[in-house]
Short mmCIF file of C-alpha atoms in Angstrom, two decimals:
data_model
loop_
_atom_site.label_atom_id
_atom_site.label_comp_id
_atom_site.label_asym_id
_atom_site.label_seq_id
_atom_site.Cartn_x
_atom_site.Cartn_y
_atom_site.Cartn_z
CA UNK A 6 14.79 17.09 7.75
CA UNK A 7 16.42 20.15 5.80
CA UNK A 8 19.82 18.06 6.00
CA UNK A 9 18.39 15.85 3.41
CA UNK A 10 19.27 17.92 0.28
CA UNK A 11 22.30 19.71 -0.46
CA UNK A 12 22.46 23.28 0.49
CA UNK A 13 22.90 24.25 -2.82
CA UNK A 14 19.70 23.25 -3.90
CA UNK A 15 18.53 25.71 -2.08
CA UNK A 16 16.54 28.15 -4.04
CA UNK A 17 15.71 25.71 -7.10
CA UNK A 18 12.64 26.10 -8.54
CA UNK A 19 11.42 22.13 -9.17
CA UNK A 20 7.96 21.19 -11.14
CA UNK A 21 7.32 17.74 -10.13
CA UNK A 22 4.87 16.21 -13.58
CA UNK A 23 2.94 13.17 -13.66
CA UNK A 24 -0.70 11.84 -13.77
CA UNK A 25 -2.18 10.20 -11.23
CA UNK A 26 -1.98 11.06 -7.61
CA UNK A 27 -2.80 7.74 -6.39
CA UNK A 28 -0.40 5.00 -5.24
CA UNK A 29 3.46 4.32 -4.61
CA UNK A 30 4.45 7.08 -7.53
CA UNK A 31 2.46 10.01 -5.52
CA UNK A 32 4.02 8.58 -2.23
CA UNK A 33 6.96 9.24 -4.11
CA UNK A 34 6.26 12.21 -5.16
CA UNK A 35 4.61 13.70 -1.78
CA UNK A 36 8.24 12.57 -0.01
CA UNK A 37 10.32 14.25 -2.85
CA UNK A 38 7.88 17.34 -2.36
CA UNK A 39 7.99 17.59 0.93
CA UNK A 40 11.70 16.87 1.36
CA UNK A 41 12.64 19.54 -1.34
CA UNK A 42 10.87 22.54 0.27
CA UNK A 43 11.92 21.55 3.79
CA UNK A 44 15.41 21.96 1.87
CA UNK A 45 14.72 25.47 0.54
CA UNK A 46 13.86 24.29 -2.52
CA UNK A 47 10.67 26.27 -4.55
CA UNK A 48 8.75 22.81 -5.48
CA UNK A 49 5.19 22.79 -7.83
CA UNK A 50 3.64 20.01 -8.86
CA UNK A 51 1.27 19.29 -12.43
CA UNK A 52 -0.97 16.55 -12.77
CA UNK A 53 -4.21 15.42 -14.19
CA UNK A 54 -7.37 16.62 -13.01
CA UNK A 55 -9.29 13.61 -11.59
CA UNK A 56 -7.74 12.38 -8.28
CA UNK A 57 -9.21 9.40 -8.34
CA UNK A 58 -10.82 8.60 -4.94
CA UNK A 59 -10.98 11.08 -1.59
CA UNK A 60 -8.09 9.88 0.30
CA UNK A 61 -6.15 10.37 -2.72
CA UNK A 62 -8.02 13.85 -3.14
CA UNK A 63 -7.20 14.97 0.51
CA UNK A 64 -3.27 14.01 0.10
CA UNK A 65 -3.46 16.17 -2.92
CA UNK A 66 -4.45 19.14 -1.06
CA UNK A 67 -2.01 18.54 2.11
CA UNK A 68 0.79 18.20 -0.45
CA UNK A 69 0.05 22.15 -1.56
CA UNK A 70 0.77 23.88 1.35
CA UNK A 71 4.51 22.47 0.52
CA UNK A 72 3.91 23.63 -3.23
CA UNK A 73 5.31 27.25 -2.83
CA UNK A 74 5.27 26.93 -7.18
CA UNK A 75 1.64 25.98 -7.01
CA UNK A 76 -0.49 23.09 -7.88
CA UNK A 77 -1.55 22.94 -11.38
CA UNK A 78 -3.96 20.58 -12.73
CA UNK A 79 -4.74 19.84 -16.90
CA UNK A 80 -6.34 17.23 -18.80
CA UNK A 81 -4.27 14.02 -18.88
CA UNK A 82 -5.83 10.63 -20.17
CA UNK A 83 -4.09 7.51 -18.94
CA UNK A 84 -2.75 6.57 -22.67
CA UNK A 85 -1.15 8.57 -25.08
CA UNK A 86 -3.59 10.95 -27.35
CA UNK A 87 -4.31 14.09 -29.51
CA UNK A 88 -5.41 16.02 -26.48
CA UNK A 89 -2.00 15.61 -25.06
CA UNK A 90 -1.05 17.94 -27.08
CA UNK A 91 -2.64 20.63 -25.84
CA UNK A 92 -1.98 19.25 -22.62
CA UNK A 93 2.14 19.27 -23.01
CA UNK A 94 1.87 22.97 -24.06
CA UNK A 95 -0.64 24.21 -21.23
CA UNK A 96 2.74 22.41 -18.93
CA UNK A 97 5.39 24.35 -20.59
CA UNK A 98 3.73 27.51 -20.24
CA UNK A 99 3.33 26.29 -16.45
CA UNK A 100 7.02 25.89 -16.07
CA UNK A 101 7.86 28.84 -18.65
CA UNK A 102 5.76 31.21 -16.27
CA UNK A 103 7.05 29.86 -12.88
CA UNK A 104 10.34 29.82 -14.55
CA UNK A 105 11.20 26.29 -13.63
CA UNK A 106 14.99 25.02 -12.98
CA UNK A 107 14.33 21.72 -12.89
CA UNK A 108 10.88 19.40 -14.15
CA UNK A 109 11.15 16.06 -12.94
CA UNK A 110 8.09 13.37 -14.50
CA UNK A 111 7.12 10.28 -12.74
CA UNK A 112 5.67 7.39 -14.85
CA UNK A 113 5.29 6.96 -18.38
CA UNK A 114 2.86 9.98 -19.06
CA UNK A 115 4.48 12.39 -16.26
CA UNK A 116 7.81 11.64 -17.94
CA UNK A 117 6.65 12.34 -21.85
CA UNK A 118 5.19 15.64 -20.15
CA UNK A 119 8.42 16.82 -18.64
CA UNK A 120 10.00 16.12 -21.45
CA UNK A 121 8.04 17.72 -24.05
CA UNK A 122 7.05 20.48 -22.63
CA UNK A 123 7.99 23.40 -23.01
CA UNK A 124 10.26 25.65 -20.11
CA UNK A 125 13.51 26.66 -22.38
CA UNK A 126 17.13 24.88 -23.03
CA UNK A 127 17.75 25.89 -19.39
CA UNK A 128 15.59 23.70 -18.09
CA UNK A 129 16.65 20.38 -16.22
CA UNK A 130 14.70 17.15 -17.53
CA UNK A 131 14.54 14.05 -15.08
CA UNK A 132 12.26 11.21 -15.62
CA UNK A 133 11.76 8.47 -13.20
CA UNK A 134 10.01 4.96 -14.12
CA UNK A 135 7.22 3.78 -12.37
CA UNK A 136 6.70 0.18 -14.11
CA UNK A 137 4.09 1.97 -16.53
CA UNK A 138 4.86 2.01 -19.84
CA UNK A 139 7.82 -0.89 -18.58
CA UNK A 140 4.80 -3.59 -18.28
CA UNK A 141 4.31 -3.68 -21.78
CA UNK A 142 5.73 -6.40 -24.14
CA UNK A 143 9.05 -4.97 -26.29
CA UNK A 144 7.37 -6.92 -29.22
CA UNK A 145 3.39 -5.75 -28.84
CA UNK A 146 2.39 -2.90 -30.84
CA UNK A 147 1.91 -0.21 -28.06
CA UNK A 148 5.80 -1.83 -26.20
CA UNK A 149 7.21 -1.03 -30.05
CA UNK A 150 5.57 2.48 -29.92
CA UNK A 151 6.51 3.47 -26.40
CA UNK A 152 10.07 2.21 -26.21
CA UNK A 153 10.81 3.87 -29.81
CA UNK A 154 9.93 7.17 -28.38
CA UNK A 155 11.48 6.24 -24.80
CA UNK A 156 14.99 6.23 -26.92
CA UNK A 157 13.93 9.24 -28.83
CA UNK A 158 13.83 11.31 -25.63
CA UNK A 159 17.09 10.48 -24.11
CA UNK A 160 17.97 13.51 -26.23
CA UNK A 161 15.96 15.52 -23.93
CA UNK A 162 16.25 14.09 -20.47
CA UNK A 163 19.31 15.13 -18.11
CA UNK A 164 18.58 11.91 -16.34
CA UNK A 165 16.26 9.12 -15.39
CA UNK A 166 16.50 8.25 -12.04
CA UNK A 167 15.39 4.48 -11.34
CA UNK A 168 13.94 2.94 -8.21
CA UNK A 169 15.39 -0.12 -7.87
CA UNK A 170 18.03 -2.43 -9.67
CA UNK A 171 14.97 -4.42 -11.04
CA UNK A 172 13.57 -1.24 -12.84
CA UNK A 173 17.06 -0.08 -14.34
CA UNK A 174 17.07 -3.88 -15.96
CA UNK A 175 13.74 -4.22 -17.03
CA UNK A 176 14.41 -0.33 -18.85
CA UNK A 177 17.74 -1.80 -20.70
CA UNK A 178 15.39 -5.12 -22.01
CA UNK A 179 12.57 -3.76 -22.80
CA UNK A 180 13.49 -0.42 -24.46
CA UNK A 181 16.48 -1.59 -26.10
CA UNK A 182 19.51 0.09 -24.09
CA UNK A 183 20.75 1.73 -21.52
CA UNK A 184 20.22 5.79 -21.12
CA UNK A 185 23.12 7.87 -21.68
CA UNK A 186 22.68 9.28 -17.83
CA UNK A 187 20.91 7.43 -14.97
CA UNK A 188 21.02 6.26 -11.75
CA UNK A 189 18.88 3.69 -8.98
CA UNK A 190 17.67 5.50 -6.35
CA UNK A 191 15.55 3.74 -4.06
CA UNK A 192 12.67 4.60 -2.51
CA UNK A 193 12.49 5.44 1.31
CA UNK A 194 10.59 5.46 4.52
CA UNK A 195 11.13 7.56 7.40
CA UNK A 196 12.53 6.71 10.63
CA UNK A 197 8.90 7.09 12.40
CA UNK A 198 7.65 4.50 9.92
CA UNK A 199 9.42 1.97 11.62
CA UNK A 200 6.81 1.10 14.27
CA UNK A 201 4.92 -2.24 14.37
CA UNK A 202 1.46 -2.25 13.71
CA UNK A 203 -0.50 -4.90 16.16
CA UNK A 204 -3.54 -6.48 14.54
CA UNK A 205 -7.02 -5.46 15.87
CA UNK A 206 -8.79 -8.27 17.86
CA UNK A 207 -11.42 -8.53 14.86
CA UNK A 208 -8.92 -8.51 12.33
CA UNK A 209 -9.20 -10.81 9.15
CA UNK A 210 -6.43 -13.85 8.45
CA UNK A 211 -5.55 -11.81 5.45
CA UNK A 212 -5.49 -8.72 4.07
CA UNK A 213 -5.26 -6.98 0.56
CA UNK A 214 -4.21 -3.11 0.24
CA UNK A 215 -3.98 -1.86 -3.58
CA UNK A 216 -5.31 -0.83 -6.69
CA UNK A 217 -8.06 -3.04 -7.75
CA UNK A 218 -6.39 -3.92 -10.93
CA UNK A 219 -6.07 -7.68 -12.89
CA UNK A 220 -2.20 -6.41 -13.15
CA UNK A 221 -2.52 -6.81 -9.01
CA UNK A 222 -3.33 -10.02 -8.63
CA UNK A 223 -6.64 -9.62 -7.34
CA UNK A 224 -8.23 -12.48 -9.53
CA UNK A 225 -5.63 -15.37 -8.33
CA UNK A 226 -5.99 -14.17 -4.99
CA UNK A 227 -9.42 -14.59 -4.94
CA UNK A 228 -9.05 -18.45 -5.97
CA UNK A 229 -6.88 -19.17 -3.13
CA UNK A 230 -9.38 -18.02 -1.33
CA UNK A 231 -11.49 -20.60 -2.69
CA UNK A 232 -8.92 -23.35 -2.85
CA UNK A 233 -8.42 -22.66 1.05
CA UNK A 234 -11.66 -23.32 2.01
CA UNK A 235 -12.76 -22.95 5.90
CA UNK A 236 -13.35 -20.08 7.97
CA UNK A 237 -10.53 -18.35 6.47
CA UNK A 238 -11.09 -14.47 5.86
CA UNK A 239 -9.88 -11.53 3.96
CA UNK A 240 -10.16 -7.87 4.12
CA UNK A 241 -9.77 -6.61 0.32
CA UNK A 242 -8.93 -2.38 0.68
CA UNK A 243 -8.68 -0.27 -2.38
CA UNK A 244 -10.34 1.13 -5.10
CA UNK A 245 -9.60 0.80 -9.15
CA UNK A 246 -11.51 -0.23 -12.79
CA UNK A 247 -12.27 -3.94 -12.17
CA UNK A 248 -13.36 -3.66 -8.39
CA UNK A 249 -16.97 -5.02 -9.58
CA UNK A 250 -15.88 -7.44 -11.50
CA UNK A 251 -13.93 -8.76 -8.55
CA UNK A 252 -16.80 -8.79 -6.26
CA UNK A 253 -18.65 -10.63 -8.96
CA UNK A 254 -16.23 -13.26 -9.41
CA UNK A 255 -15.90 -13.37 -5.71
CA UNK A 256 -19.79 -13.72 -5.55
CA UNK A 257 -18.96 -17.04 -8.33
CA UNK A 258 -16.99 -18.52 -5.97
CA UNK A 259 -18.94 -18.20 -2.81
CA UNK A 260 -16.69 -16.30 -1.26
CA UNK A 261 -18.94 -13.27 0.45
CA UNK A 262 -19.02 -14.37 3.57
CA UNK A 263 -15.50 -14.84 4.07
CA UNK A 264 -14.85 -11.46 2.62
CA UNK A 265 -14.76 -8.01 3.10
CA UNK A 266 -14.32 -4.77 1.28
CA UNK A 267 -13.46 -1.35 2.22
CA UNK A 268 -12.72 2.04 0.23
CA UNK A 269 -9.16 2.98 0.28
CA UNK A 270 -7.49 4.08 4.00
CA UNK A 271 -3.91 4.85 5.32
CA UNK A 272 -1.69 1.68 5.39
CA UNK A 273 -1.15 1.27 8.61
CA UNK A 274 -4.86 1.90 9.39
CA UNK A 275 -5.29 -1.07 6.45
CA UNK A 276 -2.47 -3.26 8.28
CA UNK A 277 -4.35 -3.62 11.44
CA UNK A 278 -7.52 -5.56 9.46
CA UNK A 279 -5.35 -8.38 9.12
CA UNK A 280 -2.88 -10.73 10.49
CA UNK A 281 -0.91 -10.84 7.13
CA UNK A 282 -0.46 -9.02 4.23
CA UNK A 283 -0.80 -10.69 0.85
CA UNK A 284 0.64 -9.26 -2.22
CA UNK A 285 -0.39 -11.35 -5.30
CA UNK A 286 1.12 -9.15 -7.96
CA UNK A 287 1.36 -10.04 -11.77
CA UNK A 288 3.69 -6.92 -12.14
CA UNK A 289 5.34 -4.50 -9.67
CA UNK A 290 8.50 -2.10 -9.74
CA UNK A 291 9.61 -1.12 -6.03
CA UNK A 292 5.72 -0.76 -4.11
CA UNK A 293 5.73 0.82 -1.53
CA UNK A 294 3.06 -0.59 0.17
CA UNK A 295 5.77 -3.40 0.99
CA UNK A 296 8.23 -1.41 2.28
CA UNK A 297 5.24 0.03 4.26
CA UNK A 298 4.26 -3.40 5.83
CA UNK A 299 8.11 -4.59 6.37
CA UNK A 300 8.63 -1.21 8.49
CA UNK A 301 5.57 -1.85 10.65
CA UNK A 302 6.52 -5.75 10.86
CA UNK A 303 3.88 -6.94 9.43
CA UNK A 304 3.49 -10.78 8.37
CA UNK A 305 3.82 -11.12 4.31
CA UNK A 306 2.89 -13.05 1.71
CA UNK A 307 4.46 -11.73 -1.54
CA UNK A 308 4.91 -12.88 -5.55
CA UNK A 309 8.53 -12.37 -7.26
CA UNK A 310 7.86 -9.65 -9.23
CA UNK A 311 9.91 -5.80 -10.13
CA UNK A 312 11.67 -5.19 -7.28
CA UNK A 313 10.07 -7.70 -4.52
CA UNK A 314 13.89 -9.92 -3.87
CA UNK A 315 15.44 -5.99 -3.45
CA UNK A 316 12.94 -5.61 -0.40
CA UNK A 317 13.24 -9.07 0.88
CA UNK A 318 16.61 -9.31 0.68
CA UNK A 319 17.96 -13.05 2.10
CA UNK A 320 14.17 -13.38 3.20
CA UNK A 321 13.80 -13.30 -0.70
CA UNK A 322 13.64 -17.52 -0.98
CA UNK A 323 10.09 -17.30 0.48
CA UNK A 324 8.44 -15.20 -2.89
CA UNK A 325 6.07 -17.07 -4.65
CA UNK A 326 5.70 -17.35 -8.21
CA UNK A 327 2.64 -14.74 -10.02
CA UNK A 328 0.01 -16.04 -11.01
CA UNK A 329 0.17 -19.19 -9.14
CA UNK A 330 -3.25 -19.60 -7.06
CA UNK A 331 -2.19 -23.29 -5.86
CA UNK A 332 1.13 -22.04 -4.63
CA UNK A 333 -0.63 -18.77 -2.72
CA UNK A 334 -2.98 -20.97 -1.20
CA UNK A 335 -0.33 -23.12 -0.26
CA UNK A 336 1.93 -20.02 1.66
CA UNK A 337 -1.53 -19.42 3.26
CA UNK A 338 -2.20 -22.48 4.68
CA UNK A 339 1.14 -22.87 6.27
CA UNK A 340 0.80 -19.18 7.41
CA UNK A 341 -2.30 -19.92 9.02
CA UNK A 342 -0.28 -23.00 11.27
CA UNK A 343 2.94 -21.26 11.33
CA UNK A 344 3.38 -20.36 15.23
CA UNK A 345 3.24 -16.64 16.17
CA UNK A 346 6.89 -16.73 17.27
CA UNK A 347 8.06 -17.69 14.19
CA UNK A 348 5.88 -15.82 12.14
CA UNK A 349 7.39 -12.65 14.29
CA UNK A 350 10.82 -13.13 13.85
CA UNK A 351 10.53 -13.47 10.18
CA UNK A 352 8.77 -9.94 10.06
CA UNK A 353 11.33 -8.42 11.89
CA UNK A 354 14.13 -9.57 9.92
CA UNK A 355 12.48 -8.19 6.88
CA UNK A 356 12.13 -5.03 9.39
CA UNK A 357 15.99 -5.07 10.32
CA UNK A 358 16.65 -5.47 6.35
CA UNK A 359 14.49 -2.76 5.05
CA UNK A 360 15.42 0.06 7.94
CA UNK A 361 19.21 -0.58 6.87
CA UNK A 362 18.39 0.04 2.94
CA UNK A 363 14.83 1.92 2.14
CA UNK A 364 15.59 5.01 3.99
CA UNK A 365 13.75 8.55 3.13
CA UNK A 366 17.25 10.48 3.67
CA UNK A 367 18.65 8.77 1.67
CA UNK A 368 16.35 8.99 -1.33
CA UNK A 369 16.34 12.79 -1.25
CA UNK A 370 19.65 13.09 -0.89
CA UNK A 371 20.28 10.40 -4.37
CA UNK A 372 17.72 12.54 -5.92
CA UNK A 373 19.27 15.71 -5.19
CA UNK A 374 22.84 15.01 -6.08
CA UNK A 375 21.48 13.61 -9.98
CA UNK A 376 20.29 17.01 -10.30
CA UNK A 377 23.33 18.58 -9.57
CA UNK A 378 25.34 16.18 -11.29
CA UNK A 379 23.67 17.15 -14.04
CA UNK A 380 23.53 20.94 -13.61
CA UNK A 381 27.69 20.53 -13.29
CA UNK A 382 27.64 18.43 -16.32
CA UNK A 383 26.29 21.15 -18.59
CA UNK A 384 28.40 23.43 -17.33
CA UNK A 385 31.26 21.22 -18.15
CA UNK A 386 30.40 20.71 -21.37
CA UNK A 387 29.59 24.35 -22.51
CA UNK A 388 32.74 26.06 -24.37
CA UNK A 389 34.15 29.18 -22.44
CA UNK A 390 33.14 32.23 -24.55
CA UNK A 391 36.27 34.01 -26.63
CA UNK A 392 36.28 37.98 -25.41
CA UNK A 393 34.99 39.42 -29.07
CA UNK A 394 33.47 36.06 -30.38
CA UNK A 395 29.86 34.89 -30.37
CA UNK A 396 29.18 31.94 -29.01
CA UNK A 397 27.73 29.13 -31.61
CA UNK A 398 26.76 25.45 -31.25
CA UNK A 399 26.33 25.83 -27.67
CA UNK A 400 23.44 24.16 -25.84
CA UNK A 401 22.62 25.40 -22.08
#
């Protein structure tokens, strides 16, 4: 794996930043991490306190003993507030102490934290999107907030590094323009990823595996349910905020016996519930939860949204529209009489497709040659110092 990075990021001392170790952004994160210090890189990570739910918790911990800078926890809220304050210094002092090359943020608040904080003019800034902050409306009151300070900060960032063409677009709408340095990296899987997953001889028609969110898709999925009718079942896997009011509704609709819930699991342990993954998104950027399911050829049932048509590539004419509970129950009926030879050879197209684009090598590699583009662009730009003259203006 050490042929991933460049040799001469060997040595770098990298503080990954962001909030919640939960979902694609820590798998993300735990790749970059792990990748990094396999390379010789000296990799920390800060991020909030609360984990969220055990499996979550019990990632966290594995990903330390690759943390040879530490992990650091401090109090981070979900939206922007005074106690971030103190939060964004307790970080720089993190990074001043460790004496950080290079903080990278993921997400909206990991991104305002490794840009404010503190860490000195040598430091490296690198932000990369994770939908976040991107979801909101350029014209609603928090979009108008968040994008105005999004520009502000190009002045601080080295880079922003997106995850898919999808996310680099939705950036230059919804904030207003493109950043002065960036590039679309995508995410990646590893080559031992690439093994299907069979079904296990209980498993539901269906399955769910996410956040239980209203931006998921949870609610319209629920209806198809309903609007399919018959013995039809689904396994629903995750945890998240509106979980009860999802079994409620779900209650409203008569769904329980058709049902079933579980707390949050490994994917490919959560692939083998059910015969098909469905994926009723409102919003996405690049999940990887996807990518997941295409590598272990599982059967999918997806919504347009972020960076879905990147991952399906000329299997992308079979997304459905969000939000659309007639049209999901619709995919589902005709995935329910769709023959299993069919039904296979579609997955492992979407297999072929992802194995030749979504690779883990490549990732680290992008992500390691925007840092040294950067580090090479400073040095470009700082003025050779005159024997006898003091150097002014200079920034580095």
């Amino acid at each position: 794996m050490t042929e991933r990075l460049p040799a001469s990021l060997k040595g770098l001392r990298i503080l990954h930043c962001f909030r919640a170790p939960m979902g694609g952004l820590f798998r993300h994160v735990r790749d970059l991490v792990e990748a990094q210090a396999e390379a010789g890189a000296m990799v920390g990570v800060i991020c909030a306190r609360e984990a969220g739910d055990a499996l979550s918790e019990d990632r966290l911990l594995a990903l330390e003993h690759h943390c040879a800078l530490g992990l650091h926890r401090v109090r981070m809220g979900r939206l922007p507030g005074i106690g971030d304050i103190g939060a964004i210094r307790q970080a720089g002092a993190i990074a001043n102490e460790l004496g950080a090359d290079v903080l990278h943020g993921h997400g909206a608040k990991g991104g305002l934290y490794a840009r404010l904080a503190g860490g000195g003019k040598r430091v490296f800034r690198f932000y990369t999107p994770h939908g976040g902050a991107l979801h909101y409306s350029r014209v609603s009151p928090a979009g108008l907030v968040f994008h105005a300070v999004e520009r502000v900060l190009w002045a601080r960032t080295d880079g922003i590094i997106f995850e898919s063409e999808y996310g680099l677009e939705t950036y230059r709408h919804q904030v207003g323009g493109t950043p002065p340095r960036h590039a679309v990296v995508h995410n990646g899987l590893r080559e031992d990823e690439f093994v299907p997953v069979t079904a296990r001889s209980d498993a539901a028609d269906f399955v769910y595996l996410g956040e239980m969110r209203e931006l998921k898709g949870v609610s319209t999925l629920l209806e198809a349910m309903a609007q399919l009718g018959g013995q039809s079942r689904l396994a629903l896997i995750g945890a998240g905020a509106d979980k009860d009011r999802f079994q409620t509704r779900a209650r409203e609709l008569g769904l329980e016996a058709r049902l079933s819930w579980h707390a949050p699991m490994p994917a490919r342990e959560a692939f083998a519930l059910g015969r098909c993954l469905i994926m009723p998104s409102y919003k996405e950027s690049l999940p990887y939860v996807a990518l997941e399911a295409a590598a272990a050829a599982v059967p999918m049932i997806a919504t347009r949204v972020g960076g879905m048509a990147e991952i399906f590539g000329a299997e992308a004419g079979r997304l459905l529209p969000a939000g659309d509970a007639a049209a999901l129950c619709e995919a589902m009926k005709h995935k329910l009489g769709q023959g299993s030879e069919k039904t296979a050879a579609e997955a492992q197209r979407l297999q072929a497709h992802v194995r030749g684009t979504f690779s883990l090598n490549a990732m680290a590699e992008g992500v390691g040659q925007v840092y040294l583009a950067a580090m090479e662009a400073r040095r470009a730009a700082k003025p050779a110092r005159a024997p006898g003259h003091a150097l002014t203006g200079a920034k580095g």
